[in-house]
Tab-separated table of C-alpha atoms and ligand atoms in Angstrom:
chain	number	residue	atom	x	y	z
A	1	MET	CA	0.008	0.010	-0.007
A	2	SER	CA	1.066	3.490	-0.687
A	3	GLU	CA	1.439	6.226	1.984
A	4	ALA	CA	0.026	9.693	1.697
A	5	THR	CA	2.728	12.315	1.873
A	6	LYS	CA	2.218	15.181	4.335
A	7	SER	CA	2.985	18.072	1.912
A	8	PRO	CA	-0.021	20.374	1.747
A	9	VAL	CA	-1.973	20.969	-1.457
A	10	THR	CA	-1.150	24.375	-2.820
A	11	MET	CA	-2.775	26.449	-5.555
A	12	GLU	CA	0.425	26.143	-7.595
A	13	LYS	CA	0.141	22.340	-7.563
A	14	ILE	CA	-3.559	22.405	-8.558
A	15	GLU	CA	-3.093	25.060	-11.220
A	16	SER	CA	-0.164	23.291	-12.674
A	17	LEU	CA	-1.964	19.925	-12.856
A	18	CYS	CA	-5.065	21.573	-14.304
A	19	LYS	CA	-2.987	23.221	-16.996
A	20	ARG	CA	-0.710	20.245	-17.725
A	21	ARG	CA	-3.591	17.812	-18.071
A	22	GLY	CA	-6.052	20.093	-19.711
A	23	PHE	CA	-8.571	20.498	-16.908
A	24	VAL	CA	-8.450	24.286	-16.854
A	25	PHE	CA	-6.190	26.584	-18.851
A	26	PRO	CA	-5.955	30.301	-19.359
A	27	GLY	CA	-8.558	31.655	-21.882
A	28	SER	CA	-7.663	33.379	-25.158
A	29	GLU	CA	-4.082	32.318	-24.641
A	30	ILE	CA	-2.917	32.822	-28.238
A	31	TYR	CA	-3.828	36.516	-27.869
A	32	GLY	CA	-1.945	36.907	-24.671
A	33	GLY	CA	-4.929	35.723	-22.568
A	34	LEU	CA	-7.598	37.825	-20.909
A	35	ALA	CA	-7.020	38.540	-17.209
A	36	ASN	CA	-8.795	36.040	-14.971
A	37	SER	CA	-10.515	34.188	-17.788
A	38	TRP	CA	-10.208	30.432	-17.707
A	39	ASP	CA	-11.250	27.718	-20.163
A	40	TYR	CA	-12.225	24.189	-19.171
A	41	GLY	CA	-10.320	21.726	-21.390
A	42	PRO	CA	-11.329	18.191	-22.212
A	43	TYR	CA	-11.111	16.659	-18.727
A	44	GLY	CA	-12.327	19.856	-17.006
A	45	ALA	CA	-15.363	20.120	-19.259
A	46	GLN	CA	-16.323	16.490	-18.477
A	47	LEU	CA	-15.651	16.934	-14.803
A	48	LYS	CA	-17.765	20.134	-14.699
A	49	LYS	CA	-20.551	18.368	-16.585
A	50	ASN	CA	-20.479	15.432	-14.136
A	51	ILE	CA	-20.652	17.809	-11.150
A	52	LYS	CA	-23.689	19.645	-12.603
A	53	ASP	CA	-25.365	16.367	-13.710
A	54	HIS	CA	-24.835	14.961	-10.184
A	55	TRP	CA	-26.421	18.094	-8.594
A	56	TRP	CA	-29.301	17.974	-11.096
A	57	LYS	CA	-29.939	14.319	-10.437
A	58	PHE	CA	-29.641	14.793	-6.681
A	59	PHE	CA	-31.906	17.772	-6.373
A	60	VAL	CA	-34.246	17.612	-9.393
A	61	GLU	CA	-34.547	14.145	-10.907
A	62	ARG	CA	-34.550	12.101	-7.678
A	63	ARG	CA	-37.075	14.297	-5.839
A	64	ASP	CA	-40.664	14.920	-6.622
A	65	ASP	CA	-40.769	18.296	-4.920
A	66	MET	CA	-38.318	20.029	-7.390
A	67	VAL	CA	-38.494	21.155	-10.955
A	68	GLY	CA	-35.929	22.625	-13.262
A	69	LEU	CA	-35.519	25.816	-15.239
A	70	ASP	CA	-33.224	27.012	-17.971
A	71	ALA	CA	-33.894	30.766	-18.513
A	72	ALA	CA	-32.329	33.393	-20.646
A	73	ILE	CA	-29.138	35.094	-19.491
A	74	ILE	CA	-30.364	38.508	-20.670
A	75	MET	CA	-33.609	39.420	-18.942
A	76	ASN	CA	-35.783	42.540	-19.119
A	77	PRO	CA	-33.789	45.194	-17.221
A	78	LYS	CA	-36.800	45.880	-14.983
A	79	THR	CA	-35.915	42.540	-13.337
A	80	TRP	CA	-32.774	44.089	-11.872
A	81	GLU	CA	-34.554	47.249	-10.734
A	82	ALA	CA	-37.144	45.107	-8.876
A	83	SER	CA	-34.532	42.801	-7.321
A	84	GLY	CA	-32.525	45.741	-6.038
A	85	HIS	CA	-29.416	44.956	-8.097
A	86	VAL	CA	-29.415	48.258	-10.047
A	87	ALA	CA	-29.462	50.296	-6.780
A	88	ASN	CA	-27.581	48.001	-4.421
A	89	PHE	CA	-25.406	45.470	-6.215
A	90	THR	CA	-22.350	47.474	-5.623
A	91	ASP	CA	-18.869	47.207	-4.094
A	92	PRO	CA	-16.934	50.232	-2.717
A	93	LEU	CA	-14.116	50.940	-5.155
A	94	THR	CA	-10.957	52.806	-4.227
A	95	GLU	CA	-7.917	53.625	-6.205
A	96	CYS	CA	-4.315	54.534	-5.416
A	97	GLY	CA	-3.656	58.237	-6.202
A	98	GLU	CA	-0.147	57.340	-7.454
A	99	CYS	CA	-0.170	53.992	-9.279
A	100	HIS	CA	-3.906	53.901	-9.958
A	101	GLU	CA	-4.194	50.285	-8.816
A	102	ARG	CA	-7.836	49.526	-7.825
A	103	PHE	CA	-9.072	47.856	-4.719
A	104	ARG	CA	-12.370	46.896	-2.983
A	105	ALA	CA	-12.389	49.436	-0.142
A	106	ASP	CA	-13.795	46.773	2.193
A	107	GLN	CA	-10.787	44.602	1.583
A	108	VAL	CA	-8.030	47.136	2.295
A	109	ASP	CA	-7.104	49.353	5.240
A	110	MET	CA	-7.916	52.870	3.901
A	111	SER	CA	-5.707	54.545	6.460
A	112	LEU	CA	-2.559	52.901	5.095
A	113	PRO	CA	-0.608	53.688	1.955
A	114	CYS	CA	-1.448	51.692	-1.268
A	115	PRO	CA	-0.815	47.889	-0.749
A	116	HIS	CA	0.503	47.722	-4.365
A	117	CYS	CA	3.096	50.543	-4.657
A	118	GLY	CA	3.392	51.270	-0.892
A	119	LYS	CA	3.413	55.038	-1.552
A	120	GLY	CA	0.165	56.448	-2.827
A	121	LYS	CA	-2.828	57.420	-0.766
A	122	LEU	CA	-6.093	55.531	-1.377
A	123	VAL	CA	-8.882	57.875	-2.643
A	124	THR	CA	-12.325	58.157	-1.087
A	125	PRO	CA	-14.321	55.097	-2.213
A	126	LYS	CA	-17.017	55.260	-4.869
A	127	THR	CA	-19.762	52.783	-5.262
A	128	PHE	CA	-19.328	50.589	-8.264
A	129	ASN	CA	-22.127	48.431	-9.752
A	130	LEU	CA	-21.013	44.917	-10.480
A	131	MET	CA	-23.507	44.138	-13.184
A	132	LEU	CA	-22.090	43.779	-16.670
A	133	LYS	CA	-23.867	45.956	-19.186
A	134	THR	CA	-24.551	45.203	-22.791
A	135	PHE	CA	-26.515	46.868	-25.585
A	136	LEU	CA	-29.304	45.184	-27.442
A	137	GLY	CA	-29.873	46.125	-31.081
A	138	PRO	CA	-27.673	48.179	-33.436
A	139	THR	CA	-27.607	51.415	-31.449
A	140	GLU	CA	-25.839	52.054	-28.177
A	141	GLU	CA	-28.448	54.195	-26.577
A	142	THR	CA	-29.447	54.123	-22.948
A	143	ALA	CA	-32.868	52.762	-23.902
A	144	ASP	CA	-31.131	49.582	-25.115
A	145	ILE	CA	-29.057	48.823	-22.151
A	146	ALA	CA	-29.403	45.376	-20.804
A	147	TYR	CA	-27.478	43.411	-18.261
A	148	LEU	CA	-25.826	40.017	-18.220
A	149	ARG	CA	-27.534	38.363	-15.242
A	150	PRO	CA	-25.435	38.626	-12.036
A	151	GLU	CA	-27.237	35.568	-10.595
A	152	THR	CA	-29.453	32.855	-11.976
A	153	ALA	CA	-32.017	33.099	-9.174
A	154	GLN	CA	-34.109	36.020	-10.356
A	155	ALA	CA	-35.402	34.195	-13.389
A	156	ILE	CA	-36.880	31.624	-10.950
A	157	PHE	CA	-38.882	34.342	-9.290
A	158	VAL	CA	-39.815	36.126	-12.525
A	159	ASP	CA	-41.030	32.799	-14.086
A	160	PHE	CA	-42.795	31.708	-10.893
A	161	PRO	CA	-46.337	32.181	-12.328
A	162	SER	CA	-45.540	30.311	-15.481
A	163	ILE	CA	-43.880	27.493	-13.474
A	164	LEU	CA	-46.924	27.240	-11.262
A	165	ASN	CA	-49.355	27.141	-14.215
A	166	THR	CA	-47.440	24.596	-16.200
A	167	SER	CA	-46.029	22.262	-13.593
A	168	ARG	CA	-49.107	22.328	-11.366
A	169	LYS	CA	-46.804	21.790	-8.402
A	170	LYS	CA	-48.281	22.220	-4.858
A	171	LEU	CA	-46.405	24.088	-2.153
A	172	PRO	CA	-43.887	23.336	-0.849
A	173	PHE	CA	-41.665	22.854	-3.910
A	174	GLY	CA	-38.352	24.006	-5.265
A	175	VAL	CA	-37.150	25.262	-8.593
A	176	ALA	CA	-33.516	24.593	-9.596
A	177	GLN	CA	-31.467	26.232	-12.290
A	178	ILE	CA	-27.872	25.881	-13.466
A	179	GLY	CA	-26.326	28.544	-15.683
A	180	LYS	CA	-23.890	31.282	-16.310
A	181	ALA	CA	-23.757	34.505	-14.297
A	182	PHE	CA	-21.589	37.608	-14.737
A	183	ARG	CA	-20.133	40.113	-12.333
A	184	ASN	CA	-17.718	42.851	-13.011
A	185	GLU	CA	-15.628	42.036	-9.981
A	186	ILE	CA	-13.160	44.606	-8.890
A	187	THR	CA	-10.680	42.026	-7.686
A	188	PRO	CA	-11.101	38.780	-9.546
A	189	GLY	CA	-8.486	36.128	-8.823
A	190	ASN	CA	-7.346	33.028	-7.106
A	191	PHE	CA	-7.690	30.955	-10.224
A	192	ILE	CA	-11.355	29.931	-10.848
A	193	PHE	CA	-12.414	31.110	-7.351
A	194	ARG	CA	-13.526	34.614	-8.426
A	195	THR	CA	-14.011	35.370	-12.057
A	196	ARG	CA	-16.218	37.808	-13.974
A	197	GLU	CA	-17.925	34.949	-15.787
A	198	PHE	CA	-18.905	31.882	-13.803
A	199	GLU	CA	-21.636	29.312	-13.342
A	200	GLN	CA	-24.188	28.906	-10.567
A	201	MET	CA	-26.458	26.079	-9.373
A	202	GLU	CA	-29.308	27.663	-7.456
A	203	ILE	CA	-32.557	26.549	-5.875
A	204	GLU	CA	-35.479	28.592	-4.667
A	205	TYR	CA	-37.512	26.467	-2.358
A	206	PHE	CA	-41.067	27.940	-2.078
A	207	PHE	CA	-43.334	27.302	0.920
A	208	ASP	CA	-46.315	28.742	2.753
A	209	PRO	CA	-44.980	30.233	6.015
A	210	LYS	CA	-48.300	29.568	7.702
A	211	LYS	CA	-48.158	25.844	6.851
A	212	SER	CA	-44.474	25.070	6.995
A	213	ASP	CA	-41.889	25.808	9.710
A	214	TRP	CA	-39.110	27.691	7.955
A	215	ASN	CA	-36.555	26.410	10.442
A	216	GLU	CA	-37.333	22.834	9.372
A	217	ARG	CA	-37.155	23.677	5.653
A	218	PHE	CA	-33.889	25.509	6.286
A	219	ASP	CA	-32.336	22.551	8.123
A	220	HIS	CA	-33.505	20.119	5.534
A	221	LEU	CA	-31.825	22.075	2.707
A	222	LYS	CA	-28.692	22.489	4.841
A	223	GLU	CA	-28.564	18.739	5.374
A	224	ALA	CA	-29.264	18.078	1.664
A	225	MET	CA	-26.399	20.413	0.575
A	226	GLU	CA	-24.124	18.736	3.090
A	227	ALA	CA	-25.038	15.308	1.792
A	228	TRP	CA	-24.455	16.523	-1.803
A	229	MET	CA	-21.044	17.941	-0.914
A	230	LYS	CA	-20.042	14.637	0.662
A	231	ALA	CA	-21.235	12.693	-2.356
A	232	VAL	CA	-19.052	14.790	-4.762
A	233	GLY	CA	-15.984	14.552	-2.474
A	234	ILE	CA	-15.865	18.025	-0.886
A	235	SER	CA	-13.987	17.543	2.377
A	236	SER	CA	-16.315	18.066	5.306
A	237	GLU	CA	-13.265	18.811	7.512
A	238	LYS	CA	-12.356	21.721	5.297
A	239	THR	CA	-15.948	23.066	5.175
A	240	HIS	CA	-17.393	25.336	7.833
A	241	ALA	CA	-20.918	26.604	8.264
A	242	VAL	CA	-20.671	30.204	9.361
A	243	GLU	CA	-23.880	31.790	10.708
A	244	ILE	CA	-24.215	35.386	9.573
A	245	PRO	CA	-25.250	37.424	12.641
A	246	ASP	CA	-28.104	39.900	12.963
A	247	GLY	CA	-27.243	43.225	11.396
A	248	GLU	CA	-24.937	41.650	8.824
A	249	ARG	CA	-27.678	39.776	6.915
A	250	ALA	CA	-29.788	41.313	4.226
A	251	HIS	CA	-32.750	43.079	5.907
A	252	TYR	CA	-35.290	40.559	4.599
A	253	SER	CA	-33.332	37.461	5.742
A	254	LYS	CA	-34.100	35.761	9.024
A	255	ARG	CA	-31.172	33.373	8.638
A	256	THR	CA	-28.159	33.060	6.390
A	257	ILE	CA	-25.301	30.614	6.501
A	258	ASP	CA	-22.147	30.989	4.443
A	259	PHE	CA	-20.529	27.657	3.886
A	260	GLU	CA	-16.840	28.421	3.778
A	261	PHE	CA	-14.060	26.173	2.535
A	262	GLU	CA	-10.385	26.184	3.579
A	263	TYR	CA	-8.806	27.120	0.301
A	264	PRO	CA	-5.008	27.472	0.271
A	265	PHE	CA	-5.474	31.254	0.110
A	266	GLY	CA	-7.743	31.348	3.131
A	267	GLN	CA	-11.144	30.233	4.450
A	268	LYS	CA	-13.666	31.697	1.982
A	269	GLU	CA	-17.209	31.351	0.718
A	270	LEU	CA	-18.125	28.222	-1.129
A	271	PHE	CA	-21.819	28.745	-1.139
A	272	GLY	CA	-24.623	30.496	0.743
A	273	LEU	CA	-27.845	29.303	2.171
A	274	ALA	CA	-30.339	32.063	2.865
A	275	TYR	CA	-33.937	32.433	4.057
A	276	ARG	CA	-35.152	35.307	1.847
A	277	GLY	CA	-38.780	35.561	3.024
A	278	ASP	CA	-41.129	36.803	0.275
A	279	TYR	CA	-38.831	39.699	-0.666
A	280	ASP	CA	-38.185	38.789	-4.256
A	281	LEU	CA	-41.727	37.733	-5.247
A	282	SER	CA	-43.258	40.786	-3.567
A	283	GLN	CA	-40.766	43.121	-5.319
A	284	HIS	CA	-41.630	41.606	-8.714
A	285	GLU	CA	-45.321	41.768	-7.928
A	286	LYS	CA	-44.954	45.511	-7.234
A	287	MET	CA	-42.786	46.229	-10.256
A	288	SER	CA	-44.648	44.140	-12.874
A	289	GLY	CA	-48.153	44.597	-11.563
A	290	ARG	CA	-48.617	40.880	-12.120
A	291	GLU	CA	-49.820	38.617	-9.393
A	292	MET	CA	-47.075	36.316	-8.108
A	293	ARG	CA	-49.303	34.339	-5.650
A	294	TYR	CA	-50.172	30.742	-5.191
A	295	LEU	CA	-53.785	29.746	-4.828
A	296	ASP	CA	-54.009	27.262	-1.967
A	297	PRO	CA	-56.466	24.563	-3.215
A	298	GLU	CA	-57.399	23.644	0.329
A	299	THR	CA	-58.197	27.066	1.752
A	300	ASN	CA	-58.797	28.935	-1.559
A	301	GLU	CA	-56.538	31.652	-0.164
A	302	LYS	CA	-53.889	33.426	-2.212
A	303	VAL	CA	-50.400	33.030	-0.613
A	304	LEU	CA	-47.200	34.872	-1.423
A	305	PRO	CA	-44.721	32.087	-0.785
A	306	HIS	CA	-41.499	32.431	1.165
A	307	VAL	CA	-38.215	30.996	-0.032
A	308	ILE	CA	-35.019	29.350	1.093
A	309	GLU	CA	-32.168	29.636	-1.340
A	310	PRO	CA	-29.035	27.487	-1.586
A	311	SER	CA	-26.714	29.266	-4.060
A	312	LEU	CA	-23.545	27.579	-5.146
A	313	GLY	CA	-20.889	28.348	-7.742
A	314	VAL	CA	-19.983	25.464	-10.033
A	315	ASP	CA	-16.443	26.751	-10.438
A	316	ARG	CA	-15.894	27.145	-6.747
A	317	ALA	CA	-17.326	23.619	-6.135
A	318	LEU	CA	-15.050	22.201	-8.707
A	319	LEU	CA	-12.033	23.896	-7.126
A	320	ALA	CA	-13.077	22.668	-3.644
A	321	ILE	CA	-13.367	19.150	-5.078
A	322	LEU	CA	-9.962	19.262	-6.660
A	323	LEU	CA	-8.424	20.488	-3.380
A	324	SER	CA	-10.226	17.824	-1.412
A	325	VAL	CA	-9.290	14.798	-3.586
A	326	TYR	CA	-5.702	15.684	-4.494
A	327	ARG	CA	-3.125	13.358	-3.004
A	328	GLU	CA	0.565	12.805	-3.304
A	329	GLU	CA	1.559	9.277	-2.348
A	330	THR	CA	4.729	7.274	-2.024
A	331	VAL	CA	4.021	3.981	-3.724
A	332	LYS	CA	7.419	2.565	-2.818
A	333	GLU	CA	10.779	4.143	-2.256
A	334	GLY	CA	11.550	6.411	-5.211
A	335	ASP	CA	8.062	5.881	-6.746
A	336	GLU	CA	5.678	8.782	-6.086
A	337	ARG	CA	2.309	9.309	-7.570
A	338	VAL	CA	-0.170	12.176	-7.787
A	339	VAL	CA	-3.693	10.869	-7.627
A	340	LEU	CA	-7.115	12.589	-7.767
A	341	LYS	CA	-9.412	10.462	-5.613
A	342	PHE	CA	-12.625	11.644	-7.150
A	343	PRO	CA	-15.874	9.885	-6.137
A	344	LYS	CA	-16.356	7.512	-9.053
A	345	GLU	CA	-19.563	9.176	-10.253
A	346	ILE	CA	-17.794	12.477	-10.985
A	347	ALA	CA	-14.421	11.252	-12.282
A	348	PRO	CA	-14.097	12.572	-15.843
A	349	VAL	CA	-12.779	9.174	-17.163
A	350	LYS	CA	-14.146	6.065	-15.627
A	351	VAL	CA	-12.099	3.365	-17.383
A	352	ALA	CA	-8.851	3.353	-19.274
A	353	VAL	CA	-8.012	0.497	-21.619
A	354	PHE	CA	-4.432	-0.544	-22.443
A	355	PRO	CA	-3.063	-3.085	-24.865
A	356	LEU	CA	0.171	-4.255	-23.196
A	357	LEU	CA	2.185	-3.509	-26.326
A	358	LYS	CA	1.095	-1.260	-29.209
A	359	ASN	CA	3.002	-3.146	-31.851
A	360	LYS	CA	1.251	-6.490	-31.328
A	361	PRO	CA	-1.886	-6.406	-33.493
A	362	GLU	CA	-3.576	-9.319	-31.728
A	363	LEU	CA	-3.351	-7.467	-28.379
A	364	VAL	CA	-4.421	-4.171	-29.919
A	365	ALA	CA	-7.426	-5.799	-31.646
A	366	LYS	CA	-8.684	-7.422	-28.474
A	367	ALA	CA	-8.172	-4.278	-26.409
A	368	ARG	CA	-9.979	-2.217	-29.099
A	369	GLU	CA	-12.900	-4.531	-28.939
A	370	ILE	CA	-13.135	-4.175	-25.195
A	371	TYR	CA	-12.709	-0.422	-25.418
A	372	ASP	CA	-15.420	-0.005	-28.083
A	373	SER	CA	-17.817	-2.041	-25.972
A	374	LEU	CA	-17.074	-0.263	-22.693
A	375	LYS	CA	-17.256	3.158	-24.410
A	376	GLN	CA	-21.010	2.565	-24.972
A	377	GLU	CA	-21.503	2.618	-21.199
A	378	TRP	CA	-18.780	4.806	-19.679
A	379	GLN	CA	-16.384	7.663	-20.552
A	380	CYS	CA	-13.329	5.526	-21.485
A	381	GLU	CA	-9.817	6.377	-22.568
A	382	TRP	CA	-7.446	4.487	-24.813
A	383	ASP	CA	-3.743	4.551	-23.953
A	384	ASP	CA	-1.038	2.440	-25.692
A	385	ASN	CA	1.901	4.780	-25.059
A	386	GLY	CA	4.852	3.844	-22.810
A	387	ASN	CA	5.097	1.159	-20.111
A	388	VAL	CA	1.994	0.233	-18.163
A	389	GLY	CA	3.347	1.747	-14.921
A	390	LYS	CA	3.605	5.146	-16.670
A	391	ARG	CA	0.036	4.730	-18.024
A	392	TYR	CA	-1.233	4.009	-14.529
A	393	ARG	CA	0.422	7.241	-13.315
A	394	ARG	CA	-1.206	9.303	-16.093
A	395	GLN	CA	-4.604	7.885	-15.224
A	396	ASP	CA	-4.067	8.392	-11.437
A	397	GLU	CA	-3.357	12.009	-12.128
A	398	ILE	CA	-6.782	12.522	-13.802
A	399	GLY	CA	-8.511	10.338	-11.265
A	400	THR	CA	-9.537	7.299	-13.462
A	401	PRO	CA	-10.985	4.709	-11.088
A	402	TYR	CA	-10.151	1.576	-13.234
A	403	CYS	CA	-7.477	0.620	-15.757
A	404	VAL	CA	-7.942	-2.491	-17.865
A	405	THR	CA	-4.890	-4.127	-19.431
A	406	VAL	CA	-4.996	-6.680	-22.238
A	407	ASP	CA	-1.825	-8.841	-22.103
A	408	PHE	CA	-0.651	-12.088	-23.758
A	409	ASP	CA	-2.456	-14.230	-21.243
A	410	SER	CA	-5.708	-12.513	-22.320
A	411	LEU	CA	-5.372	-14.231	-25.668
A	412	GLU	CA	-5.409	-17.552	-23.889
A	413	ASP	CA	-7.667	-17.123	-20.878
A	414	ASP	CA	-10.125	-14.437	-22.165
A	415	ALA	CA	-9.355	-12.382	-18.956
A	416	VAL	CA	-7.877	-8.940	-18.399
A	417	THR	CA	-6.068	-7.210	-15.517
A	418	VAL	CA	-8.260	-4.591	-13.793
A	419	ARG	CA	-6.314	-2.183	-11.584
A	420	ASP	CA	-8.040	-0.160	-8.865
A	421	ARG	CA	-6.948	3.542	-8.526
A	422	ASP	CA	-7.252	3.780	-4.759
A	423	THR	CA	-5.900	0.351	-3.647
A	424	MET	CA	-3.682	-0.145	-6.682
A	425	GLU	CA	-4.703	-3.827	-6.465
A	426	GLN	CA	-4.802	-5.796	-9.667
A	427	LYS	CA	-7.365	-8.429	-10.360
A	428	ARG	CA	-7.909	-10.868	-13.182
A	429	VAL	CA	-11.469	-10.510	-14.520
A	430	LYS	CA	-13.013	-12.587	-17.298
A	431	ILE	CA	-13.800	-10.405	-20.319
A	432	ASN	CA	-17.451	-11.620	-20.435
A	433	GLU	CA	-17.796	-10.526	-16.734
A	434	LEU	CA	-16.000	-7.217	-17.189
A	435	LYS	CA	-19.092	-5.060	-17.664
A	436	THR	CA	-20.828	-6.554	-14.597
A	437	TYR	CA	-17.654	-6.104	-12.535
A	438	LEU	CA	-17.349	-2.360	-13.593
A	439	THR	CA	-21.050	-1.741	-13.099
A	440	GLU	CA	-20.825	-3.044	-9.573
A	441	ASN	CA	-17.625	-1.194	-8.747
A	442	LEU	CA	-18.419	2.115	-10.366
A	443	LYS	CA	-21.527	2.597	-8.280
B	501	ATP	P1	-18.366	36.631	-2.513
B	501	ATP	O1	-18.660	37.207	-1.113
B	501	ATP	O2	-17.352	35.578	-2.528
B	501	ATP	O3	-18.253	37.646	-3.573
B	501	ATP	P2	-21.152	36.463	-2.768
B	501	ATP	O4	-21.627	36.411	-1.313
B	501	ATP	O5	-21.294	37.783	-3.505
B	501	ATP	O6	-19.704	35.847	-2.872
B	501	ATP	P3	-23.475	35.207	-3.837
B	501	ATP	O7	-24.021	36.477	-4.399
B	501	ATP	O8	-24.106	34.615	-2.569
B	501	ATP	O9	-21.895	35.352	-3.607
B	501	ATP	O10	-23.419	34.089	-4.997
B	501	ATP	C1	-23.608	32.738	-4.693
B	501	ATP	C2	-22.476	31.862	-5.061
B	501	ATP	O11	-22.014	32.106	-6.397
B	501	ATP	C3	-21.174	32.101	-4.245
B	501	ATP	O12	-21.296	31.423	-3.005
B	501	ATP	C4	-20.171	31.499	-5.124
B	501	ATP	O13	-20.138	30.040	-5.021
B	501	ATP	C5	-20.656	31.886	-6.509
B	501	ATP	N1	-19.960	33.111	-6.950
B	501	ATP	C6	-20.344	34.401	-6.658
B	501	ATP	N2	-19.486	35.275	-7.235
B	501	ATP	C7	-18.611	34.539	-7.949
B	501	ATP	C8	-17.503	34.879	-8.849
B	501	ATP	N3	-17.100	36.088	-9.100
B	501	ATP	N4	-16.782	33.805	-9.312
B	501	ATP	C9	-17.087	32.529	-9.062
B	501	ATP	N5	-18.111	32.167	-8.296
B	501	ATP	C10	-18.833	33.152	-7.748
């Protein structure tokens, strides 16, 4: 058995692995990049999809009290007036009078000289709206200004009457959405932690406050999110639920918890869970003049539902997963491996298939046949390059749970060697039992 080394996981290690193996690399690189823009490469795109699919299955498909939504990114600008984003979605922006470096005033000590050049004085902060503006149509006039949504949640509120009419759901029920959001962050950074373009997975869980105890609903969603984090491999030891005290919460929120993760650059928000009352629905009711109420079929009363909202960034979740599953292990003296111990369901590649030697057609043909058949069921990878030990290391580094090797014995006994990522144990498995074996073990 291997031993885990003690050296801590750093952002340098994660970023370098992501870049080297094509999980995440700088965006627009051939043009010198674009600050804080990242692209998900082949393994990263698959990993991100697996994370989103897992969340969707967990919260939407496997429950009968949730439905999904996929709304437009650009919404009627009145949405953002009603939600309060036009007036209040701001950060205080300051600038150094000498070097003109910009900072969020709440993240620097305004009484000290500029943290960048060490000389200049920081100017009085201005409020800076974080919404990204765009123009619709051929003219750039004020009338055509629209915003790229700063969160996915508002569409759930705006579409609430249509969702009610079409899904015929009864309270309590939730609406989930996964999609891109945009914020003109003053200080993006820390790799994919804070970017101007990112993805969110959000739920608005609607209930009648007279019929449901909000504390119970809140605790239920907290537990569900904790179970989901565990299932995708986010370390519970590195995650902390921080209760936001009275006075620091939004005025309409009775309870908010920030779930913070111990990133190498500090303990910072991974996601938020907030009781938002009926704030959003009532704002949209006022602004649109449309009724946003639910007709209770038992009492015939119209109810403005309250909501609890878990709001999670996909990119932050992916980063927290990478930081949780990254291991450096000593296999034996002088033999080290880096392994990503993803839960099997989210591993980007499930099975790798190797012919022992690439210049032996009978081995290659048999391995190809197995590969083609497994590929119908799972994300598989073919590797015939270098010795098998090196191929194992390459698969460990991307977190592939199983490697299947076709060797000379396979031609005689119709069996293959299956090697387990975590235990590194190797087993002979009959080819006609291979799918059953993998189905059982990939659960
Ligand atoms: P922060 O305090 O880190 O700016 P926030 O409290 O503004 O976050 P919310 O508005 O609650 O964040 O957004 C919900 C979730 O969306 C966050 O918990 C995070 O996972 C994700 N998120 C928000 N902003 C960004 C960003 N700029 N880049 C990546 N993910 C983000």
